[in-house]
Short mmCIF file of C-alpha atoms and ligand atoms in Angstrom, two decimals:
data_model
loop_
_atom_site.label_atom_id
_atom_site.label_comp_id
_atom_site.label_asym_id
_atom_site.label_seq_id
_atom_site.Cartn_x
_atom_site.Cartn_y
_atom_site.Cartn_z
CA UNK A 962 26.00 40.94 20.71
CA UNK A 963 25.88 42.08 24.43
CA UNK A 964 28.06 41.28 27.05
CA UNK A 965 25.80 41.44 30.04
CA UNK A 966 26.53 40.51 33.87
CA UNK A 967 23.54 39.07 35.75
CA UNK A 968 23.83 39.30 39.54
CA UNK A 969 22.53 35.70 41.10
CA UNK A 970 20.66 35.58 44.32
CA UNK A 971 23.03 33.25 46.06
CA UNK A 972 26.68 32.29 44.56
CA UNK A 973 26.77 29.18 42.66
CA UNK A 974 29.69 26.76 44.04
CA UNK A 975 31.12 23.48 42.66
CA UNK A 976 34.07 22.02 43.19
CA UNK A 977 35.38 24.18 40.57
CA UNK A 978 34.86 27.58 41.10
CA UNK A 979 31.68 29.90 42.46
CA UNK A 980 29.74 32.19 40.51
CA UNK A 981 28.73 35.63 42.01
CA UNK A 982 27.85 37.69 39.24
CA UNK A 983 26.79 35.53 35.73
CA UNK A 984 28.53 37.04 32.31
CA UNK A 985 26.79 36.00 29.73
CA UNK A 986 26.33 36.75 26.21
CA UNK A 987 23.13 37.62 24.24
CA UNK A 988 22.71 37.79 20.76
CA UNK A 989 19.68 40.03 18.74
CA UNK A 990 19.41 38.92 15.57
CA UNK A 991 17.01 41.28 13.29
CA UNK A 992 16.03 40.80 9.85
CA UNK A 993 14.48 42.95 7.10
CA UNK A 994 11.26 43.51 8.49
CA UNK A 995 12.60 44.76 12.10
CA UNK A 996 11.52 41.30 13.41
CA UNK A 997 14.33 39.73 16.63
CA UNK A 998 15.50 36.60 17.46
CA UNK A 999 17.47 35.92 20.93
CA UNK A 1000 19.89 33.70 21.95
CA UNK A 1001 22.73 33.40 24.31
CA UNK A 1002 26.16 32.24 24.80
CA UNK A 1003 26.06 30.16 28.61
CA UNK A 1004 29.83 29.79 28.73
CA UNK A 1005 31.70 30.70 32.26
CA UNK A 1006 33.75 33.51 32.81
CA UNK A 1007 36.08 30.96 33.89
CA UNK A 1008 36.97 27.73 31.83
CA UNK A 1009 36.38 24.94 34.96
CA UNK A 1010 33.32 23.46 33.48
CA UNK A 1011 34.10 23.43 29.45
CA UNK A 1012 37.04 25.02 28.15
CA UNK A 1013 35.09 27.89 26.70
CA UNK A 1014 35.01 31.51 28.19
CA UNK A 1015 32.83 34.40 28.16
CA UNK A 1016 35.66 35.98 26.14
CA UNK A 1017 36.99 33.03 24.16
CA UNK A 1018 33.49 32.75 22.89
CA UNK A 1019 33.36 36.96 22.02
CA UNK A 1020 35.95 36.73 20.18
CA UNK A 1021 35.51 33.96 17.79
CA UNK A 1022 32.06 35.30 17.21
CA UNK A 1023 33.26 38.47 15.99
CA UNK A 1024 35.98 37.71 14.00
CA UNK A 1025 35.20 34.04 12.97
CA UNK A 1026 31.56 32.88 12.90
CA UNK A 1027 29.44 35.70 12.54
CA UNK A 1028 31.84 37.14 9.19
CA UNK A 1029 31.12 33.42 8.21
CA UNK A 1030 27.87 32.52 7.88
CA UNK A 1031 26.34 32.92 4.36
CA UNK A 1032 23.72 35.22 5.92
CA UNK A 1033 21.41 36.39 2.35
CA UNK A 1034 21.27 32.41 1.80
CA UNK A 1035 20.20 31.26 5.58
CA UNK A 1036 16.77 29.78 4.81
CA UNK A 1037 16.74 27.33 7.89
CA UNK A 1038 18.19 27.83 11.61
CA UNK A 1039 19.85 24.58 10.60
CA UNK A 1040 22.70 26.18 8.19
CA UNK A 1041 23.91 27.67 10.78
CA UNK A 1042 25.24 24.76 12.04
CA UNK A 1043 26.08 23.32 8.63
CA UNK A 1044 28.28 26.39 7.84
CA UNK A 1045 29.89 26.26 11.00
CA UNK A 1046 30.82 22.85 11.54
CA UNK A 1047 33.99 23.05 9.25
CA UNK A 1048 35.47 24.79 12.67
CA UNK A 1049 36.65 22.48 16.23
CA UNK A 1050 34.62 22.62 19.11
CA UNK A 1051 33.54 26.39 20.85
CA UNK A 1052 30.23 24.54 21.06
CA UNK A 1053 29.03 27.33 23.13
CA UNK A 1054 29.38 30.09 20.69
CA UNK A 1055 27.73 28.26 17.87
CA UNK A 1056 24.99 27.58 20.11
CA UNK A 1057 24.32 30.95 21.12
CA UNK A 1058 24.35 32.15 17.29
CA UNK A 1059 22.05 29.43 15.81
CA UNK A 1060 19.75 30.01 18.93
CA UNK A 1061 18.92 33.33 17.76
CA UNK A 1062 18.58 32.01 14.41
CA UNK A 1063 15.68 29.71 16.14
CA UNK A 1064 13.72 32.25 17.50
CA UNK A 1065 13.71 34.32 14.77
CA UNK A 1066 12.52 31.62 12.62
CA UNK A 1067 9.98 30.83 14.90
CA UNK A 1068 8.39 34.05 14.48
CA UNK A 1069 8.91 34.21 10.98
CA UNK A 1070 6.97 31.41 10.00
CA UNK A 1071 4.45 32.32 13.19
CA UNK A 1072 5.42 29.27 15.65
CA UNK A 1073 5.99 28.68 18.97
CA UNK A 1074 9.72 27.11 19.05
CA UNK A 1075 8.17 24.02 20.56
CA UNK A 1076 5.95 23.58 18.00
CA UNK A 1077 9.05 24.43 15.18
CA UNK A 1078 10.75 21.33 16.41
CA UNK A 1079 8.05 19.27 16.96
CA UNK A 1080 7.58 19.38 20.88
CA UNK A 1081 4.62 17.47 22.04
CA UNK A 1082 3.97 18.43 26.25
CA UNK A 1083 1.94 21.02 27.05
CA UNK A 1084 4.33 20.99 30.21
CA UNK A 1085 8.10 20.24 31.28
CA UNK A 1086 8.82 18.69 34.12
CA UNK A 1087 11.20 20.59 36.87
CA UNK A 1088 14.13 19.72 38.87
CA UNK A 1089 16.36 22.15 40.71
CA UNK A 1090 20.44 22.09 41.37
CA UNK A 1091 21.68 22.70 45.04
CA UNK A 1092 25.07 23.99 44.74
CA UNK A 1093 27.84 23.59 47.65
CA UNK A 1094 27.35 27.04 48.98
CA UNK A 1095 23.42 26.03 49.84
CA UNK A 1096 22.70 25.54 52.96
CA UNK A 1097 20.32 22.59 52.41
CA UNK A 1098 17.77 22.98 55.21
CA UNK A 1099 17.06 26.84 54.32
CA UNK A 1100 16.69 26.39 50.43
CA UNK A 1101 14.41 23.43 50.31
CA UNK A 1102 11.91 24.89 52.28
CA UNK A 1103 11.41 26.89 49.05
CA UNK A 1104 11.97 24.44 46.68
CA UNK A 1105 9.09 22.45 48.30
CA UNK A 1106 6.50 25.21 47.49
CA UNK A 1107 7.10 25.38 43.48
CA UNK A 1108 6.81 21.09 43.66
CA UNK A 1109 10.28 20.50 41.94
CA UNK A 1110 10.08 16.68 41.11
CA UNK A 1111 14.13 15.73 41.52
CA UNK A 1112 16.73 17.25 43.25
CA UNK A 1113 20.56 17.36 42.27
CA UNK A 1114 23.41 17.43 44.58
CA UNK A 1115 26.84 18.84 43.31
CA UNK A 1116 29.14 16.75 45.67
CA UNK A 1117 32.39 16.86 47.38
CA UNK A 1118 34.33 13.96 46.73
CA UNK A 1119 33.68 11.58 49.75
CA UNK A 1120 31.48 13.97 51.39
CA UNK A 1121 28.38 12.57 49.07
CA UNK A 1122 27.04 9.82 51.36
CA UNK A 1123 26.45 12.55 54.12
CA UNK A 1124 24.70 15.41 51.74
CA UNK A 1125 22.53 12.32 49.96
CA UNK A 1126 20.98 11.33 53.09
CA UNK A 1127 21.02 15.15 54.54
CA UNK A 1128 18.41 16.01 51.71
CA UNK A 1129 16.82 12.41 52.05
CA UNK A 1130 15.40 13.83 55.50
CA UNK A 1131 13.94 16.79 53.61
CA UNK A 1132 12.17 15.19 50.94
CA UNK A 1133 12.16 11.61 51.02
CA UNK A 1134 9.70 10.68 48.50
CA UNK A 1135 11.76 12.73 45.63
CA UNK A 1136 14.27 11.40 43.16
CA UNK A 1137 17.69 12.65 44.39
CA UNK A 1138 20.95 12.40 42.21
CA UNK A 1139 24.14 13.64 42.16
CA UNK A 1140 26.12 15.69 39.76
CA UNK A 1141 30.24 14.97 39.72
CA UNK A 1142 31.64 16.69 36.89
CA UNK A 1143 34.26 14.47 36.59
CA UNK A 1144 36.06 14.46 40.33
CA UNK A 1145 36.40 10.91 40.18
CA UNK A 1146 39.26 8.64 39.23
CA UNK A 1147 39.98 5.09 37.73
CA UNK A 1148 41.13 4.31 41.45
CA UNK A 1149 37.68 5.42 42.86
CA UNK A 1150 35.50 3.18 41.06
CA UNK A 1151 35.66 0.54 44.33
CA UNK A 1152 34.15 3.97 46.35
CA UNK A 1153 31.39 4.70 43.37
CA UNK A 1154 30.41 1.11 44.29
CA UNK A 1155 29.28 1.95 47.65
CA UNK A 1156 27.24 4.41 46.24
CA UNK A 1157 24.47 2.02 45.07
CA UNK A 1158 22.94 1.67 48.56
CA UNK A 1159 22.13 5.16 48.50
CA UNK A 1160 19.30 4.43 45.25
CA UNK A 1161 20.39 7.22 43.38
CA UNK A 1162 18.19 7.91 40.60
CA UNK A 1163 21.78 8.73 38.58
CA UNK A 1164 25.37 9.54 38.76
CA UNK A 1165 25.94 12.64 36.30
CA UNK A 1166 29.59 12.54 34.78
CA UNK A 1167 31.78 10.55 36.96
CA UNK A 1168 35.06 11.09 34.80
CA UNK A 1169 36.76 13.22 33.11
CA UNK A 1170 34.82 13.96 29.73
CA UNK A 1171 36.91 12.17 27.41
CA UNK A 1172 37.07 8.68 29.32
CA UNK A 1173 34.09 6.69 27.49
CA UNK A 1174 35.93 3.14 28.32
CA UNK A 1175 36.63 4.21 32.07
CA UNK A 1176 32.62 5.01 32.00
CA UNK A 1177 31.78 1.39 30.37
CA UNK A 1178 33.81 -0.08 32.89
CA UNK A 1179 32.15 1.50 35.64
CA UNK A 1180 28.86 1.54 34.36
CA UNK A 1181 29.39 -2.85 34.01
CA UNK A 1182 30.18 -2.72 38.23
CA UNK A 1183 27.28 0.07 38.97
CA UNK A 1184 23.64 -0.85 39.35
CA UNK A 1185 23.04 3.58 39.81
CA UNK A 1186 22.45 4.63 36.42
CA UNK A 1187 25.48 6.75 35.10
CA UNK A 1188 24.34 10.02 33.10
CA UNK A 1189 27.03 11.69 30.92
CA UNK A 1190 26.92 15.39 30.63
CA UNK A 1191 30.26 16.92 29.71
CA UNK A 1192 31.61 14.07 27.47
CA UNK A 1193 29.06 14.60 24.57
CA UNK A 1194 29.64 17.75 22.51
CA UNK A 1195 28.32 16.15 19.67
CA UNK A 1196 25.69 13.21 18.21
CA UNK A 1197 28.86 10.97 17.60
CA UNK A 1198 29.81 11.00 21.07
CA UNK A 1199 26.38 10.37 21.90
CA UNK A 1200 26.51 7.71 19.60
CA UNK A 1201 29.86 6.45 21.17
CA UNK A 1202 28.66 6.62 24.72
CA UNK A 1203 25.11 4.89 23.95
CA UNK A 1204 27.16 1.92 21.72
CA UNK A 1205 30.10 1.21 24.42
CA UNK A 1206 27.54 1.18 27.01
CA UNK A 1207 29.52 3.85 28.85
CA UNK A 1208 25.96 5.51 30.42
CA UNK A 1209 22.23 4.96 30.16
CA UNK A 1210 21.36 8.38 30.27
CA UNK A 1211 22.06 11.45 28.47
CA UNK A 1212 21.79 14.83 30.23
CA UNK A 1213 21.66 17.15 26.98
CA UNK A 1214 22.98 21.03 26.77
CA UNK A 1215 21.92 22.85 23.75
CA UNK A 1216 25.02 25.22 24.44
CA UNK A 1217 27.67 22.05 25.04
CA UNK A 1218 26.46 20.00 21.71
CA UNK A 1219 26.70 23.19 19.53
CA UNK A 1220 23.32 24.36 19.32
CA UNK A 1221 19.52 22.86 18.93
CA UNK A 1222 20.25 21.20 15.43
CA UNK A 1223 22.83 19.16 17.45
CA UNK A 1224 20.69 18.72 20.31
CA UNK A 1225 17.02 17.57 18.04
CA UNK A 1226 19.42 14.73 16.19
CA UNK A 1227 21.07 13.36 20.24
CA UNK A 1228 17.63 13.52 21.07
CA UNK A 1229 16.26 11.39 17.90
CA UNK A 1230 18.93 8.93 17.94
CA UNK A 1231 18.46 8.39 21.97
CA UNK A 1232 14.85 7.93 21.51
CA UNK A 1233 15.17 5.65 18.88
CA UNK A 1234 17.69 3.62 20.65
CA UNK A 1235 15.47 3.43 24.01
CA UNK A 1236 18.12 6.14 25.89
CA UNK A 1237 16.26 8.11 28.30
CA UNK A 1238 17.18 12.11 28.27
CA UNK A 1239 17.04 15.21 29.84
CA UNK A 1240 17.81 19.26 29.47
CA UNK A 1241 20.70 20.11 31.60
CA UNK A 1242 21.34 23.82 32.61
CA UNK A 1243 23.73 26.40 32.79
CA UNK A 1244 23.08 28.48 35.41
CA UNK A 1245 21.78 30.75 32.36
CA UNK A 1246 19.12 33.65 31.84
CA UNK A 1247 15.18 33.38 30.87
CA UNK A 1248 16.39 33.82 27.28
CA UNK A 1249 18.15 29.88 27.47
CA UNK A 1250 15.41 28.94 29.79
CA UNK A 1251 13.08 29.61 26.80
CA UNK A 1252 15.02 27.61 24.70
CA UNK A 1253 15.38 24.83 27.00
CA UNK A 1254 11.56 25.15 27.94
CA UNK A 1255 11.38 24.24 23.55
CA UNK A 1256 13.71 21.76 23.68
CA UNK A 1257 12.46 19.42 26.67
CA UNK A 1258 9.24 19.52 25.03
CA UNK A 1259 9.86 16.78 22.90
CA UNK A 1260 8.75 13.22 23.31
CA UNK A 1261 12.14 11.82 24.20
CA UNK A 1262 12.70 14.26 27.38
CA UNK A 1263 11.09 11.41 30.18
CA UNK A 1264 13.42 13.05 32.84
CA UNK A 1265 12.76 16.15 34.77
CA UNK A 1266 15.67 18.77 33.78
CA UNK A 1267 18.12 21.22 35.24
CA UNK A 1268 15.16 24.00 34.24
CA UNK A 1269 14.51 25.72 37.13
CA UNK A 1270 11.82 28.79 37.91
CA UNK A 1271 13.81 32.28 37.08
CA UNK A 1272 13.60 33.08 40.81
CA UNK A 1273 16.11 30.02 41.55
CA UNK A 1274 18.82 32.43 40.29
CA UNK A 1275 17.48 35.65 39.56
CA UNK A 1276 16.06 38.59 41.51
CA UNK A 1277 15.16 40.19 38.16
CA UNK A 1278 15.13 37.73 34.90
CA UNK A 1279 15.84 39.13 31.52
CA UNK A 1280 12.12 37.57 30.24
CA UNK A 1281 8.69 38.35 30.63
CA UNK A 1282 6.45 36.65 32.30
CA UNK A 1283 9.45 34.75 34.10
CA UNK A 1284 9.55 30.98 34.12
CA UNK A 1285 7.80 29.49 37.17
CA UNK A 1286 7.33 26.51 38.42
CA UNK A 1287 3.78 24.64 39.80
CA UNK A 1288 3.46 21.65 40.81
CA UNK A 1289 6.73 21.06 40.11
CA UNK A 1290 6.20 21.69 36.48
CA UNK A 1291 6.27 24.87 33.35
CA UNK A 1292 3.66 25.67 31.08
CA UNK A 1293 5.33 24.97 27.55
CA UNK A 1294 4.86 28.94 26.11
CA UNK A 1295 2.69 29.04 22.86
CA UNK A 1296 3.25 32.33 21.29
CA UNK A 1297 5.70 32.34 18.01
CA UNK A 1298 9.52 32.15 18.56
CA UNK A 1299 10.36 31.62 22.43
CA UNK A 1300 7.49 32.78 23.33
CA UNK A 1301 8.68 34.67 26.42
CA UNK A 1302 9.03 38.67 25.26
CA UNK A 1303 12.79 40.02 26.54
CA UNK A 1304 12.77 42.75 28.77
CA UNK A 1305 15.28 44.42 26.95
CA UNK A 1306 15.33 47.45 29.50
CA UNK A 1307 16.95 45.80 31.85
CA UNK A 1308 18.81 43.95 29.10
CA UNK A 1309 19.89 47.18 28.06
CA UNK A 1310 20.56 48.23 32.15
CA UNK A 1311 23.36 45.02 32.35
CA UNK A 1312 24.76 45.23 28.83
CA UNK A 1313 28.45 46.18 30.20
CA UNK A 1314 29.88 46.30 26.13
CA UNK A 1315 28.26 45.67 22.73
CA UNK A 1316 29.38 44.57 19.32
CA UNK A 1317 27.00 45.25 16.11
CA UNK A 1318 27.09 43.30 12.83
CA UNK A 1319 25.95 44.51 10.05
CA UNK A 1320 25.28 41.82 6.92
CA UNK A 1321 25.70 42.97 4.04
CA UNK A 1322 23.15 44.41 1.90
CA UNK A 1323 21.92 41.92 -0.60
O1 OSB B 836 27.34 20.23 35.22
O2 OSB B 836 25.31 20.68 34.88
C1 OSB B 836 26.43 21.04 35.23
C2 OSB B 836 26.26 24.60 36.56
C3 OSB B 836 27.50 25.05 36.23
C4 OSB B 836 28.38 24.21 35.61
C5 OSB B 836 28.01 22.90 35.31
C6 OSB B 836 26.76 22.44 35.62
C7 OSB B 836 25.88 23.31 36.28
C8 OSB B 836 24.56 22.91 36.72
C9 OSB B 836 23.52 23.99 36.69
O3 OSB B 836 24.34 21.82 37.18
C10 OSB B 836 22.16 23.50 36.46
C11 OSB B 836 21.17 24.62 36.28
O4 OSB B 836 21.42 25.61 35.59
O5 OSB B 836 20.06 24.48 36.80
MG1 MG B 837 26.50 18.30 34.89
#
């Protein structure tokens, strides 16, 4: 495991808390034969969006999960999960680990991730996030050139009627929506109604994450589409949220639902119950951009995502090539595992600590 700290091209605000530099953990897995899987940990340094941390997350990896797993018996990516779900949430960490499982998987049984978990575009379609510290007029002239197909707004409580239209002006034929992470209270839901002449194409995570009924209820008096994001960490909240009625969309994190076993059976389940999703993002490295890329492959993923070209964040990514976007869409990568390669000099250039695990010999 490597701590790393990835400096972003512009801070990342929300109401919440800004991001300068992004910590971030990535995990090498290696097996017999010298061959390496990647994955990474995409919890904040700070707990304001889940209550994970870059630390919290270290820690129980070290002296929990990765002692845990039956490692000579792993003959699927998916026991990871199995053998970790006997412990509460720190969805993050368990994603991180069984993501590394994935790729290494991938490229021991020679297949492009997408392919392992039966993707079926040859392309994923983009969106990109403005945060509050963009200045709106100066990043969308970018934005325009790579052809992103929706934009997201994180808002300021009653500031959002002003920002929707602001970006309207810039590109009024796109999708716009708006991202609340939960500002919003029971007493607001008269306000959230005056949203609707906006035409959002959805309202990500009005409430707090656990309020499913407040959602239902709002979602009865709302004609915008709500999307949930934080309140599913799991297919049975999924499953909650889709049967209460409490959204019509699910934004899905392979880091907040515990990993990519967790996020294939949200995805199966929506798709079979007529639940249109999308990948979300975490403000994360080429590494989770891969996995993402694999992920919102699959049939169900109608929405364009939160996965964004590696120059939306980055100066330098951690992959190579790094993810770009044309036309407002990415190539779906073909080679086995990930199918970026990690440019683990500069990996090895931001590592700021390390922790190795060694399973025992068999
Ligand atoms: O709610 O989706 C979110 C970033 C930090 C914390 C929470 C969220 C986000 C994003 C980032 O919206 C999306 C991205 O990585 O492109
Ligand atoms: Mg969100």
């Amino acid at each position: 495991m490597r701590k790393i700290e990835m400096p972003l091209r512009y801070p990342f605000q929300t109401h919440a808390g800004q991001v300068n530099d992004r910590e971030l953990i990535i995990i090498e897995i290696m097996d017999k034969e010298g061959r390496k899987g990647f994955g990474e940990v995409t919890a904040f340094s700070t707990p304001f969006y889940t209550s994970e941390t870059i630390e919290s997350a270290w820690s129980v990896l070290r002296r929990i999960f990765l002692p845990a797993v039956n490692w000579q018996q792993l003959v699927h990516p998916s026991y990871v999960a199995s053998q970790l779900s006997i412990w509460q949430g720190n969805q993050m960490a368990k994603a991180g680990l069984e993501a590394a499982v994935w790729d290494l998987y991938a490229k021991q049984v020679n297949k492009s991730l997408s392919k392992l978990i039966g993707g079926v575009r040859p392309y994923v379609e983009s969106g990109v996030v403005l945060s509050l510290s963009d200045k709106l007029d100066d990043v969308i002239a970018n934005y325009q050139e790579e052809g992103y197909r929706r934009y997201k707004l994180k808002v300021e409580k009653y500031n959002e009627g002003k920002m929707i239209e602001e970006i309207k002006t810039y590109a009024p034929s796109l999708p716009v929506m708006i991202d609340a992470n939960g500002i919003y209270e029971e007493k607001d839901i008269p306000y959230l109604q005056t949203l609707d002449s906006h035409g959002l194409m959805m309202i990500e995570q009005p409430f707090r994450p656990g309020d499913f009924y407040l959602h239902q209820q709002l979602q009865h008096q709302l004609e915008t589409p709500i999307c949930l994001d934080e309140s599913v960490t799991s297919l049975a909240d999924a499953k909650q949220a889709g049967r209460m009625g409490s959204c019509q969309i699910f934004n899905i994190k392979i880091s907040r639902v515990g990993g990519m076993t967790e996020a294939l059976a949200i995805h199966e389940w929506s798709r079979k119950n007529n639940i249109p999703v999308w990948c979300g993002g975490m403000v994360e490295s080429g590494i989770s951009k891969a996995h993402n890329i694999a992920l919102a492959s699959l049939d169900g993923f109608t929405i364009p995502g939160d996965i964004s070209a590696s120059a939306r964040f980055w100066e330098r990514d951690l992959i190579i090539p790094e993810v770009e976007v044309q036309q407002g869409r990415i190539k779906v990568p073909l080679d086995p595992g990930i199918g970026f390669e990690v440019d683990e000099e500069y990996l090895q250039f931001i590592t700021q600590d390390t922790y190795i695990f060694q399973t025992e010999k068999s």
